[in-house]
Coordinates of C-alpha atoms in Angstrom, one line a residue:
M1 CA -8.5 -17.8 -6.0
S2 CA -7.1 -16.2 -2.9
I3 CA -8.2 -12.7 -1.9
H4 CA -6.9 -10.9 1.2
F5 CA -8.1 -7.7 2.9
V6 CA -5.0 -6.1 4.5
P7 CA -4.9 -3.0 6.7
F8 CA -2.6 -0.5 5.2
I9 CA -1.2 2.4 7.3
Q10 CA 0.3 5.4 5.5
L11 CA 2.3 7.9 7.5
D12 CA 4.2 11.1 6.8
G13 CA 7.8 10.1 7.4
R14 CA 7.2 8.0 10.5
A15 CA 6.8 4.5 8.9
K16 CA 10.2 3.2 10.1
E17 CA 9.3 4.4 13.6
A18 CA 5.9 2.7 13.4
I19 CA 7.4 -0.5 12.1
D20 CA 9.9 -0.7 15.0
F21 CA 7.1 0.0 17.4
Y22 CA 4.9 -2.8 16.0
V23 CA 7.8 -5.2 16.1
E24 CA 8.3 -4.4 19.8
A25 CA 4.7 -3.9 20.9
L26 CA 3.0 -6.6 18.8
G27 CA 5.8 -9.1 18.0
A28 CA 5.5 -8.3 14.3
E29 CA 7.9 -9.8 11.9
V30 CA 9.0 -7.6 9.0
T31 CA 8.7 -9.9 5.9
F32 CA 9.4 -7.1 3.4
S33 CA 10.6 -3.5 3.5
Q34 CA 11.8 -1.2 0.7
T35 CA 12.7 2.5 0.8
F36 CA 11.9 4.9 -2.1
G37 CA 15.7 5.1 -2.6
A38 CA 15.9 1.4 -3.2
G39 CA 13.2 1.4 -5.9
P40 CA 13.3 2.0 -9.6
G41 CA 14.5 5.3 -10.8
A42 CA 16.4 6.1 -7.6
S43 CA 19.9 5.5 -9.1
E44 CA 19.0 7.7 -12.1
G45 CA 18.3 10.6 -9.8
H46 CA 14.5 10.4 -10.2
V47 CA 13.9 10.2 -6.5
P48 CA 14.4 13.4 -4.4
E49 CA 17.0 13.1 -1.7
A50 CA 14.4 13.9 1.0
T51 CA 12.4 10.9 -0.2
K52 CA 15.1 8.2 -0.4
E53 CA 15.0 7.0 3.2
R54 CA 11.2 6.9 3.5
I55 CA 9.5 3.5 3.4
A56 CA 7.8 3.0 0.1
H57 CA 6.3 -0.3 1.2
S58 CA 6.6 -2.8 4.0
E59 CA 4.8 -5.9 5.0
L60 CA 4.6 -7.2 8.6
K61 CA 3.3 -10.5 9.8
I62 CA 1.6 -10.5 13.2
G63 CA 0.5 -14.0 14.1
E64 CA -1.5 -15.1 11.0
A65 CA -2.4 -11.5 10.1
Q66 CA -0.7 -9.1 7.7
L67 CA -0.2 -5.4 8.1
M68 CA 1.3 -3.0 5.5
V69 CA 3.0 0.2 6.5
A70 CA 4.5 2.9 4.2
D71 CA 5.3 6.6 4.1
S72 CA 3.8 9.2 1.8
E73 CA 6.1 11.3 -0.3
P74 CA 7.3 14.5 1.3
G75 CA 4.7 17.3 0.7
K76 CA 2.0 14.7 -0.1
K77 CA 0.6 14.2 3.4
P78 CA -2.1 11.5 3.6
R79 CA -5.5 13.1 3.5
E80 CA -7.7 12.8 6.6
G81 CA -9.3 9.4 6.6
D82 CA -6.5 7.9 4.5
L83 CA -4.1 7.0 7.3
L84 CA -5.6 3.6 7.4
T85 CA -6.9 2.1 4.2
V86 CA -7.9 -1.4 3.1
C87 CA -5.5 -3.1 0.6
I88 CA -7.4 -5.8 -1.4
T89 CA -4.7 -8.2 -2.5
T90 CA -5.2 -10.8 -5.2
P91 CA -2.9 -12.8 -7.4
D92 CA -5.2 -12.1 -10.4
A93 CA -5.0 -8.7 -12.3
E94 CA -8.4 -9.2 -13.8
E95 CA -10.0 -9.7 -10.4
A96 CA -8.2 -6.6 -9.1
T97 CA -9.5 -4.7 -12.1
R98 CA -13.0 -5.9 -11.6
M99 CA -13.0 -4.9 -7.9
Y100 CA -11.4 -1.5 -8.6
N101 CA -14.0 -0.7 -11.3
A102 CA -16.9 -1.7 -9.0
L103 CA -15.6 0.3 -6.1
R104 CA -15.1 3.5 -8.1
E105 CA -18.7 3.6 -9.2
G106 CA -20.1 6.7 -7.4
G107 CA -16.7 7.2 -5.7
E108 CA -13.4 9.0 -6.4
V109 CA -10.3 7.7 -8.2
I110 CA -7.2 8.6 -6.3
T111 CA -4.7 6.6 -8.3
P112 CA -5.8 5.3 -11.7
L113 CA -5.4 1.5 -12.1
A114 CA -2.2 0.7 -13.9
A115 CA 0.8 -1.6 -14.0
F116 CA 3.6 -0.6 -11.7
H117 CA 7.0 -2.1 -11.0
F118 CA 5.5 -3.8 -7.8
S119 CA 2.2 -4.9 -9.2
A120 CA 0.6 -5.9 -12.5
A121 CA -2.5 -3.9 -11.6
Y122 CA -2.6 -1.4 -8.8
G123 CA -5.0 1.5 -8.1
V124 CA -6.5 3.5 -5.2
V125 CA -10.1 4.4 -5.0
K126 CA -12.4 6.0 -2.4
D127 CA -15.8 4.3 -2.6
K128 CA -19.1 6.1 -2.4
F129 CA -19.1 5.7 1.4
G130 CA -15.7 7.4 1.8
V131 CA -13.7 4.2 2.4
T132 CA -10.3 4.1 0.7
F133 CA -9.3 0.9 -1.0
Q134 CA -6.0 -0.1 -2.6
C135 CA -6.5 -2.8 -5.3
F136 CA -3.3 -4.6 -5.5
T137 CA -2.2 -7.6 -7.6
S138 CA 0.4 -9.6 -5.7
R139 CA 3.4 -11.1 -7.5
R140 CA 3.5 -13.8 -4.9
R141 CA 1.0 -16.7 -5.0
S142 CA -0.6 -17.5 -1.7

């Protein structure tokens, strides 16, 4: 099984600017990018206008490394210490669930583990040491 630890940067409305900067400064290649407005529910009016152009998720490749960059929703600024988190990526939902449950012991659940349109099992937890982890089941096999 393949498990990856990926740095995940969350910004308050400046993700596009950061992505452009990393492309120029680090030679990053954008392998995926989606705005909130391009996601599910946007066409039904479930996404506020101020949110539509923000980056919901992006993946950059820098050499052999991966970096994820996204925006928070307006009014939901990232908490101090959450600008950079670790995204644990695995193709196996059971493994993502196991790691999520282990990390939440003595910690704090930020986003309960659940299925989302982008992942069979996704959740965010701050462990007992104050480190924030996103447990993510990738739809792509690596």
